[in-house]
mmCIF file of C-alpha atoms in Angstrom:
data_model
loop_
_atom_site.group_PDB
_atom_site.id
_atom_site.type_symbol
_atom_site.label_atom_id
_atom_site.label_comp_id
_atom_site.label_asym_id
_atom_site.label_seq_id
_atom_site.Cartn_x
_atom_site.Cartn_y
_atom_site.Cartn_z
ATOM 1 C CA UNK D 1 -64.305 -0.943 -98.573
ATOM 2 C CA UNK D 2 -65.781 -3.255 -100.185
ATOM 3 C CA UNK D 3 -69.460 -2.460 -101.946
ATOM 4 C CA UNK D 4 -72.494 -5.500 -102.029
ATOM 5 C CA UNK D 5 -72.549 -7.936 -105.076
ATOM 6 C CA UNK D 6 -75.572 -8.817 -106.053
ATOM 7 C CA UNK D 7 -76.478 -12.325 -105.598
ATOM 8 C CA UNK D 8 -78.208 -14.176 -108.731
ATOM 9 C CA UNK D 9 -81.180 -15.127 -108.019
ATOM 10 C CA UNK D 10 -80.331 -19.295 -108.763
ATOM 11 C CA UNK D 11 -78.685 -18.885 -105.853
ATOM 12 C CA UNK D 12 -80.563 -20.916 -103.098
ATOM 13 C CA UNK D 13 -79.271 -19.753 -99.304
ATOM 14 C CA UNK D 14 -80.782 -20.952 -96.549
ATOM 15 C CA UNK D 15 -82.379 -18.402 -93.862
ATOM 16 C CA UNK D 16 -79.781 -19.607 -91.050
ATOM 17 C CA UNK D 17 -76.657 -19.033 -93.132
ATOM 18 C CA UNK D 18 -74.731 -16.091 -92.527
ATOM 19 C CA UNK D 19 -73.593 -14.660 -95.630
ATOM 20 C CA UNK D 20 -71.449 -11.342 -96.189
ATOM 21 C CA UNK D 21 -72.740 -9.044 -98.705
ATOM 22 C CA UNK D 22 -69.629 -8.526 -100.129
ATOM 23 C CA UNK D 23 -69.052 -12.319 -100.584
ATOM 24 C CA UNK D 24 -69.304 -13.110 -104.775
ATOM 25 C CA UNK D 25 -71.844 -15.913 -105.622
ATOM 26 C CA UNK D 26 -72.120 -17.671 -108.418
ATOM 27 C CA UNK D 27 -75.034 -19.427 -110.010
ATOM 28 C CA UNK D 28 -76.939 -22.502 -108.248
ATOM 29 C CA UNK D 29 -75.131 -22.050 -105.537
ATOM 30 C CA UNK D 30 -76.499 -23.867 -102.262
ATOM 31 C CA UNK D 31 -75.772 -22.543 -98.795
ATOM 32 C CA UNK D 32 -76.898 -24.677 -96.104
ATOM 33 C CA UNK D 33 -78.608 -24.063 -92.536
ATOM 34 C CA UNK D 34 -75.730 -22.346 -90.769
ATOM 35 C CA UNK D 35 -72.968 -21.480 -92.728
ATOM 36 C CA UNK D 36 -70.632 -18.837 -92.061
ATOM 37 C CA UNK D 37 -69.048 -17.175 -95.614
ATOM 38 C CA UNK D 38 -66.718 -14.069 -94.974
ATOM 39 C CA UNK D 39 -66.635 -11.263 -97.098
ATOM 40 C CA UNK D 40 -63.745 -12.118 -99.467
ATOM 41 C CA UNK D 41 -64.689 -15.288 -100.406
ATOM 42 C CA UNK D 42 -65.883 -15.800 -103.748
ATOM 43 C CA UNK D 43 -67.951 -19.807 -104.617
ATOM 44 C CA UNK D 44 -68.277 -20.234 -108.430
ATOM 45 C CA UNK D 45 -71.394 -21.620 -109.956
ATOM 46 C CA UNK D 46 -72.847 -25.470 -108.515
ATOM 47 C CA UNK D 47 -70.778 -24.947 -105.157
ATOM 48 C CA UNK D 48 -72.895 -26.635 -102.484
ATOM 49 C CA UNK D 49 -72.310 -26.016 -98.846
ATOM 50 C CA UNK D 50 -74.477 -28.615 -97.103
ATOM 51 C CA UNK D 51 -74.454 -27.007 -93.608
ATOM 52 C CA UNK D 52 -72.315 -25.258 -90.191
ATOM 53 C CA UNK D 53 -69.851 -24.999 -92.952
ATOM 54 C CA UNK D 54 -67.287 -21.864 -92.522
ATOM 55 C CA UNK D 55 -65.693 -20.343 -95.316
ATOM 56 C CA UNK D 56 -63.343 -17.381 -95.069
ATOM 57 C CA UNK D 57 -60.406 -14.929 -95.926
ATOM 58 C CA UNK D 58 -59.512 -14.382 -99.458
ATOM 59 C CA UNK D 59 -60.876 -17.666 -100.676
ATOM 60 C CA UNK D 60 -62.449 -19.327 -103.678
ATOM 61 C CA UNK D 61 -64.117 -22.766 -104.435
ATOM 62 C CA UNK D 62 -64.258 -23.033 -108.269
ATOM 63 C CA UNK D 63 -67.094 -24.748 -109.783
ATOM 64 C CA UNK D 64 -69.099 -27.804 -108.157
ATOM 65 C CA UNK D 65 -67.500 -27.844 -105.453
ATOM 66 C CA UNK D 66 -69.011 -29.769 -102.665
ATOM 67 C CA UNK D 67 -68.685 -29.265 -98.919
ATOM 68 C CA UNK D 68 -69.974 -31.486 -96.086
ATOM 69 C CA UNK D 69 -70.609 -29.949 -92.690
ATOM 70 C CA UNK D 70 -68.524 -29.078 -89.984
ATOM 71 C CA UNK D 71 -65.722 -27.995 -92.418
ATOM 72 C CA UNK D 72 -63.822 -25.085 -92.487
ATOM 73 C CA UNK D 73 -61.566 -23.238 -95.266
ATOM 74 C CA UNK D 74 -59.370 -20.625 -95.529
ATOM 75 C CA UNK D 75 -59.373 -19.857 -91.878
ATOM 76 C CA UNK D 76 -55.856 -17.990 -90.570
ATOM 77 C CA UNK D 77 -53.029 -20.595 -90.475
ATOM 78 C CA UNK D 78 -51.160 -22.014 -87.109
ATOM 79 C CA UNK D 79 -48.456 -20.577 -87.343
ATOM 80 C CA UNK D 80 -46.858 -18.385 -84.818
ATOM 81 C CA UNK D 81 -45.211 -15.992 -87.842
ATOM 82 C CA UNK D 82 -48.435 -15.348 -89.277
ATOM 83 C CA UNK D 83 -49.704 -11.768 -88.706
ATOM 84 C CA UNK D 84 -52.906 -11.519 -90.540
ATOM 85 C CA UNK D 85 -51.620 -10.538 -93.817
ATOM 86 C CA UNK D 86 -54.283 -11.346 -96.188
ATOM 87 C CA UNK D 87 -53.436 -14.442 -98.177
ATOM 88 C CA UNK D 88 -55.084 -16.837 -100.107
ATOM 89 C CA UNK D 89 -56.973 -20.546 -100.260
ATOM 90 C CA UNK D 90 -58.134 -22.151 -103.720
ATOM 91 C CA UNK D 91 -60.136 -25.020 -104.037
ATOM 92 C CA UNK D 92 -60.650 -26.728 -107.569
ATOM 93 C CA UNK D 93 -63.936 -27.658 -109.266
ATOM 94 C CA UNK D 94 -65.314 -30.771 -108.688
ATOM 95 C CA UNK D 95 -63.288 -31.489 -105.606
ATOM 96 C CA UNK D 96 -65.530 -33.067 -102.162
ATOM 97 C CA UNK D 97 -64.226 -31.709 -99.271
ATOM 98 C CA UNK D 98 -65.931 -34.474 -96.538
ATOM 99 C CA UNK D 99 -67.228 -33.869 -92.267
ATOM 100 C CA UNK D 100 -64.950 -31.508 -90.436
ATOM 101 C CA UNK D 101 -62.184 -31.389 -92.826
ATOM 102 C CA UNK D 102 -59.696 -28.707 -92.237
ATOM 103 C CA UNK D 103 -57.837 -26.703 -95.165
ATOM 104 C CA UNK D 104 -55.780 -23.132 -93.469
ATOM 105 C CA UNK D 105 -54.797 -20.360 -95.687
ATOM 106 C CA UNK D 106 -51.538 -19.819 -96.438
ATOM 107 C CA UNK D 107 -48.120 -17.624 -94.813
ATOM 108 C CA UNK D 108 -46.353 -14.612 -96.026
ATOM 109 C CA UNK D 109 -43.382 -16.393 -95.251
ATOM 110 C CA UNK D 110 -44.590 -19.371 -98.034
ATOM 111 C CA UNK D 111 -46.783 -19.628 -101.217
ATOM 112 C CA UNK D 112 -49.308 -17.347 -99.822
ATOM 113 C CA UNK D 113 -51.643 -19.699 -101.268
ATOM 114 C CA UNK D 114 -53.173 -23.009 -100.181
ATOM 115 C CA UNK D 115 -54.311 -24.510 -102.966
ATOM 116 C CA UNK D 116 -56.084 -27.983 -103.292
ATOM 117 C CA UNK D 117 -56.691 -28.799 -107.066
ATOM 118 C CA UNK D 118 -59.743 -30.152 -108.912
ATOM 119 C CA UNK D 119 -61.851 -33.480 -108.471
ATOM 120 C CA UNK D 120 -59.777 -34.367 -105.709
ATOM 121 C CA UNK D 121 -61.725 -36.299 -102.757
ATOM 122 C CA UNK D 122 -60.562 -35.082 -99.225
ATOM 123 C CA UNK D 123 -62.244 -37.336 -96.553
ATOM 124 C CA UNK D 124 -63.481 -36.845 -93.222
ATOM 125 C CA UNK D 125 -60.971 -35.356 -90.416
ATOM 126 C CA UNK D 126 -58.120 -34.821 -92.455
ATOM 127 C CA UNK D 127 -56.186 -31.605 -92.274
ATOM 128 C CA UNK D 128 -54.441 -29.591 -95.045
ATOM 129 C CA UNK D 129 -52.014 -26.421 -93.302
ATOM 130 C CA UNK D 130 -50.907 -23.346 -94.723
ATOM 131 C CA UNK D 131 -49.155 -23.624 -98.158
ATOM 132 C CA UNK D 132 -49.930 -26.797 -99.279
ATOM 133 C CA UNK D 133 -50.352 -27.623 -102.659
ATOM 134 C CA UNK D 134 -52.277 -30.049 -103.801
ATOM 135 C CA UNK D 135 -52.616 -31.290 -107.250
ATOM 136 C CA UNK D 136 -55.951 -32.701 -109.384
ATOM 137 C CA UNK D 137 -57.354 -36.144 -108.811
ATOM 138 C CA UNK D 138 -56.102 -36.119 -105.529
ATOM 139 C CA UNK D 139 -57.570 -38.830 -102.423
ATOM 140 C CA UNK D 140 -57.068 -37.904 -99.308
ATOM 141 C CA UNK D 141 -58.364 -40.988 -96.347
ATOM 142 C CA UNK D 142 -59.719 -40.207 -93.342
ATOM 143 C CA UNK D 143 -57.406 -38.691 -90.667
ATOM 144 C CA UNK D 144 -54.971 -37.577 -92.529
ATOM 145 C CA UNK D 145 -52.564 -34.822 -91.485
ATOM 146 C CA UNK D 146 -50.109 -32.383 -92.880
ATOM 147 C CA UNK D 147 -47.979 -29.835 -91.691
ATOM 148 C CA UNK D 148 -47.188 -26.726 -93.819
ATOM 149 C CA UNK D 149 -45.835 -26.323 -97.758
ATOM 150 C CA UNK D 150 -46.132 -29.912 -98.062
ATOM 151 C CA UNK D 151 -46.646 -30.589 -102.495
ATOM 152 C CA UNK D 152 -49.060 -33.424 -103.454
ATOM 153 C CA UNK D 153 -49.122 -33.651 -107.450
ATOM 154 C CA UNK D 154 -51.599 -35.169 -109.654
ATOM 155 C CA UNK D 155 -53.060 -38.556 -108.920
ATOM 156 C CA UNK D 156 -51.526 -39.346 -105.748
ATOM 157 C CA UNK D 157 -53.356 -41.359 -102.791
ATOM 158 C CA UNK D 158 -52.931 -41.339 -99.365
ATOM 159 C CA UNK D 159 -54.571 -43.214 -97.235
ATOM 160 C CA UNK D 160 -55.646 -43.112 -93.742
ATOM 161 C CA UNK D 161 -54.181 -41.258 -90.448
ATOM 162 C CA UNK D 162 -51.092 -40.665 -92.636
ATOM 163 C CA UNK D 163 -49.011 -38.028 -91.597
ATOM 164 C CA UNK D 164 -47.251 -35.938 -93.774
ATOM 165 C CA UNK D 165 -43.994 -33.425 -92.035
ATOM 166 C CA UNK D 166 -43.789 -30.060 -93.630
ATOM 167 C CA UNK D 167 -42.180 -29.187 -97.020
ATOM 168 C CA UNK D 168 -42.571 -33.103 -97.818
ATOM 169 C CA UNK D 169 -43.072 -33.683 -101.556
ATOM 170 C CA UNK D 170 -45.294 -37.011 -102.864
ATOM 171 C CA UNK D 171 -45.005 -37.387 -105.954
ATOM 172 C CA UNK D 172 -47.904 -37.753 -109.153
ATOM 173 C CA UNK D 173 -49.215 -41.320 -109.105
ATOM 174 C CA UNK D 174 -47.783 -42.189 -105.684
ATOM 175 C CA UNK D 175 -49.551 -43.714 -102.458
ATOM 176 C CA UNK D 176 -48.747 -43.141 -99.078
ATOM 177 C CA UNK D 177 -49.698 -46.030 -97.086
ATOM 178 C CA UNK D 178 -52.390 -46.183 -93.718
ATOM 179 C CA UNK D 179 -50.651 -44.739 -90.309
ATOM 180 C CA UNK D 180 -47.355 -43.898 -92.027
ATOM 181 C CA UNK D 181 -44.995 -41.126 -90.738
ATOM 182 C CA UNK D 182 -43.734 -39.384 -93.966
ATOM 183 C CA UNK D 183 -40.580 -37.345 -92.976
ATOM 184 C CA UNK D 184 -39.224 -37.303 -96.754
ATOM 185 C CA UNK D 185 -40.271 -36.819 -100.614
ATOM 186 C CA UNK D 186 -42.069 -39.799 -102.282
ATOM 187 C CA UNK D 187 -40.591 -39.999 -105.751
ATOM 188 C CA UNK D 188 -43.593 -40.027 -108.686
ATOM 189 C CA UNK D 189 -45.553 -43.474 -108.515
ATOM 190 C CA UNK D 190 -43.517 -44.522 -105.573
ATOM 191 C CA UNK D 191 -45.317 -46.836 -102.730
ATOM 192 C CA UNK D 192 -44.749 -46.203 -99.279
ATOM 193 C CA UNK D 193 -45.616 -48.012 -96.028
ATOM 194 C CA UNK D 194 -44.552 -48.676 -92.634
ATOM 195 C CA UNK D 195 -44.244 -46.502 -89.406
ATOM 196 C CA UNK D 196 -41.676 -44.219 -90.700
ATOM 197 C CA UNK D 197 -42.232 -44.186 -94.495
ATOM 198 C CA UNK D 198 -40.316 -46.556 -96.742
ATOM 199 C CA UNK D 199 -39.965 -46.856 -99.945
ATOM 200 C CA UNK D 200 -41.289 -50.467 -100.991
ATOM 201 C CA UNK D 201 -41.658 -50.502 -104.844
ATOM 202 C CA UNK D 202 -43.965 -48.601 -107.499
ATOM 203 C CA UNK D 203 -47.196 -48.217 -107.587
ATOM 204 C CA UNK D 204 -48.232 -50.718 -109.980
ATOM 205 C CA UNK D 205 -51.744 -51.095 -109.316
ATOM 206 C CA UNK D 206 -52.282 -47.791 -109.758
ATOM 207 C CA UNK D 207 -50.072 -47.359 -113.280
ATOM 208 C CA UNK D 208 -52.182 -50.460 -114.393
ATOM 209 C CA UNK D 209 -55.040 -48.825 -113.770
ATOM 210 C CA UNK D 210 -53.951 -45.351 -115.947
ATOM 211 C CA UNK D 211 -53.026 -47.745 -119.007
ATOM 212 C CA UNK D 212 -49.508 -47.733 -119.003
ATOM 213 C CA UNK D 213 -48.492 -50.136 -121.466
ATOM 214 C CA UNK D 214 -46.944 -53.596 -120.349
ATOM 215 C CA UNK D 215 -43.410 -52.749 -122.606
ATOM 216 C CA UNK D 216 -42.996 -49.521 -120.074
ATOM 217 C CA UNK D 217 -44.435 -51.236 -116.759
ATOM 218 C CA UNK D 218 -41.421 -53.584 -117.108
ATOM 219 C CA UNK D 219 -38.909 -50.671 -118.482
ATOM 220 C CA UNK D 220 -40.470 -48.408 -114.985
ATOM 221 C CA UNK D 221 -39.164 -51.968 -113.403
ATOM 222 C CA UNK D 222 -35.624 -52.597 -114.272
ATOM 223 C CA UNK D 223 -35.060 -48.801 -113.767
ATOM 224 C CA UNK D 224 -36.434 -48.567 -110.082
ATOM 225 C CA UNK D 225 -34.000 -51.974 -109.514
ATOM 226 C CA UNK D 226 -31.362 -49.932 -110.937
ATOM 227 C CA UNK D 227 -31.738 -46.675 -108.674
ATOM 228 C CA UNK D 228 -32.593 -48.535 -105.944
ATOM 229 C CA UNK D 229 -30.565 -52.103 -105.504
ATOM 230 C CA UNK D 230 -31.678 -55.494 -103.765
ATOM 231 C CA UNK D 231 -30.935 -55.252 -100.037
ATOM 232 C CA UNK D 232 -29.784 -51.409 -101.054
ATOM 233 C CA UNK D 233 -26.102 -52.769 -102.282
ATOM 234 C CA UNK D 234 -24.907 -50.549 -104.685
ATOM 235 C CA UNK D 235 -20.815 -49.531 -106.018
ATOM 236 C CA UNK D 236 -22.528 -46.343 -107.273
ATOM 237 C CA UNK D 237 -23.745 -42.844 -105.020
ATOM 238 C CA UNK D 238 -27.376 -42.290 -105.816
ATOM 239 C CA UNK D 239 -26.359 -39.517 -108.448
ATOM 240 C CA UNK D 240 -24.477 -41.961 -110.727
ATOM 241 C CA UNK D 241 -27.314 -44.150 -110.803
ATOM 242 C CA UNK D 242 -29.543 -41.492 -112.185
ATOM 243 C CA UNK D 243 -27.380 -40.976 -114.311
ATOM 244 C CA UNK D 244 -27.325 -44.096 -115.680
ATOM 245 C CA UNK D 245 -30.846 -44.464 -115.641
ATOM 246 C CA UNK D 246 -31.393 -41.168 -117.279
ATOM 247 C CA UNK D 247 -29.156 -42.955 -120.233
ATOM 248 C CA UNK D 248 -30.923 -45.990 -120.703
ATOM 249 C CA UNK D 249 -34.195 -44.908 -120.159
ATOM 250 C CA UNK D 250 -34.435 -41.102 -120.037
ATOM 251 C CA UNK D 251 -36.484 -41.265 -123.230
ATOM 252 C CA UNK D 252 -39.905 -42.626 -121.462
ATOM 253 C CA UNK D 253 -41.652 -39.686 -119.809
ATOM 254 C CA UNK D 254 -42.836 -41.470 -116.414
ATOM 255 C CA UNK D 255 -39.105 -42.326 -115.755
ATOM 256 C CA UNK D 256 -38.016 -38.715 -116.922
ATOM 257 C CA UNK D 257 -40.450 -37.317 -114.147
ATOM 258 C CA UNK D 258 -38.981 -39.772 -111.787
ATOM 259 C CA UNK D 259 -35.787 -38.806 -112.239
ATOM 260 C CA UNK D 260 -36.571 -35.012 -112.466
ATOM 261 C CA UNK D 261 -38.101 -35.189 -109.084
ATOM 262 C CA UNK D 262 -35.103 -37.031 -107.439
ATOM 263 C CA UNK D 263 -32.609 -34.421 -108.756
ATOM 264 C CA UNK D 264 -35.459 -31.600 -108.223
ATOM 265 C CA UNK D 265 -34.123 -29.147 -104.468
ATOM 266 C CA UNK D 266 -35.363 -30.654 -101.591
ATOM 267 C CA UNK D 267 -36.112 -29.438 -98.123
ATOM 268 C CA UNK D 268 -36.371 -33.236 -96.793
ATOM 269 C CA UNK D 269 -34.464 -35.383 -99.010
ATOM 270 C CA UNK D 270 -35.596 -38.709 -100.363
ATOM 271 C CA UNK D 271 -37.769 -41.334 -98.359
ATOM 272 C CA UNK D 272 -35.355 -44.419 -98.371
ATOM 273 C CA UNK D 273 -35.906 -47.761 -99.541
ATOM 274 C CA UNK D 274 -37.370 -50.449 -96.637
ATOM 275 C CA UNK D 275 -34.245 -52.867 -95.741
ATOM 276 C CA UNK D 276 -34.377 -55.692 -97.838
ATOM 277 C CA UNK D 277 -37.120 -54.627 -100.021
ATOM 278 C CA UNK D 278 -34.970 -52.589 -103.162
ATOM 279 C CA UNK D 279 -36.181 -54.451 -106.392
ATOM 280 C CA UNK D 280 -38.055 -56.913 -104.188
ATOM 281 C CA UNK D 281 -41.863 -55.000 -104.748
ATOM 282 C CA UNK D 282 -44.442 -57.848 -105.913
ATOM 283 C CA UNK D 283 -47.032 -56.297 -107.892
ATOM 284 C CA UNK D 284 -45.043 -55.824 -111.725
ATOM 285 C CA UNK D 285 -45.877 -55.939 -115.141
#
């Protein structure tokens, strides 16, 4: 059994919050009027729960993180397999979790682990299941649903009421557009819209934005119209083209990742390219 940790005395915890004594708390921590925090849950230094926020299971919210009410983490996952084995949620530093967010913990039968990374920005409503994993820098809209073991890497965006089917990867840099059904991986910096997800082009306002230089905007180009053809014409399977991509322009890390993630094993497959779109995507170098 557990013994009580001593709480330092930065820590400011307001008289309505219900707070295990076994629960580890860091320094300037701020608990809100009534909070629930289990007894495995550990918050690092500068976490502030603002209030009716409930924390539990084998959790931890690394430093500064910041929780607005009605949310709850690390709470036992919907799943129908899951029989209270004691698994694990991890939220990074400096990530906002926003109003009645949802984030499970994760399965025996996956990761384990849910894990959301740092300075990511999860807005009100959305939900994050059991075994995601979610990289840094992430933005999460409003609404926004996914089922379990879904991966989100670094720097990706998805925007509002999206939802995401399990074991779906996005990858870094990409954006999933407003009110899209995503049934299959987003390759790195890919841009998808519609009802059921297409792929529509690159994320160019987003590379421009992380300084990629002008020389590999248009290289990212001419390889994305080689993997993925105007009108989606093409004498070549899929795997030939990356091939021949891998070639030409193998060398430049961004594409390399591209490619990796294309080739990577996938429980969905690739989100295909919108009819008629192919090389067609506007916003370039």
């Amino acid at each position: 059994m557990q013994t009580p940790v001593k709480r330092p005395e930065t820590a400011d915890i307001h008289s309505s919050a219900i707070v295990d004594e076994r629960a580890r708390i860091g320094e300037n921590v701020r608990i809100g009027p009534w909070c629930m925090v289990g007894p495995h849950v550990t918050l690092a230094d500068g976490v502030h729960l603002h209030a009716s926020v409930i924390v539990d299971g084998h959790t931890t919210l690394r430093e500064g993180v910041e929780v607005y009410p009605f949310v709850t983490i690390g709470l036992a996952p919907q799943d129908l397999k899951y029989a209270g084995e004691p698994t694990f949620c991890e939220i990074g530093a400096g990530t906002v979790l926003r109003e009645n967010v949802t984030i499970h913990r994760g399965t025996a039968q996956g990761e384990a682990l849910t894990r959301v990374g740092s300075n990511c920005l999860v807005m009100a409503n959305a939900h994050i299941a059991h075994d995601c994993l979610i990289g840094d820098r992430v933005i999460i809209v409003n609404n926004v649903v996914m089922g379990g073991h879904v991966e989100i890497a670094d720097d990706a965006k998805v925007m509002g009421s999206a939802a995401l089917h399990q074991f779906v990867r996005v990858g870094r840099g990409a954006v999933v557009g407003g009110v899209c059904g995503v049934e299959m991986d987003v390759i790195p910096y890919g841009s998808v819209l519609g009802n059921r997800a297409r792929l529509v082009g690159l994320n160019w306002i987003g590379l421009k934005r992380s300084g990629v230089a002008p020389d590999e905007m248009q290289a990212m180009r001419r390889a994305f119209r080689e993997l993925y053809p105007r009108h989606g014409g093409s004498e070549t399977v899929l795997e030939a083209r990356i091939a021949a991509v891998r070639t030409e322009y193998g060398h430049l890390p961004r594409i390399a990742e591209m490619l990796d993630f294309m080739e990577a094993p996938s429980h969905r497959g690739l989100t295909r390219v919108a009819r008629g779109e192919g090389s067609a995507d506007t916003e370039g170098a």
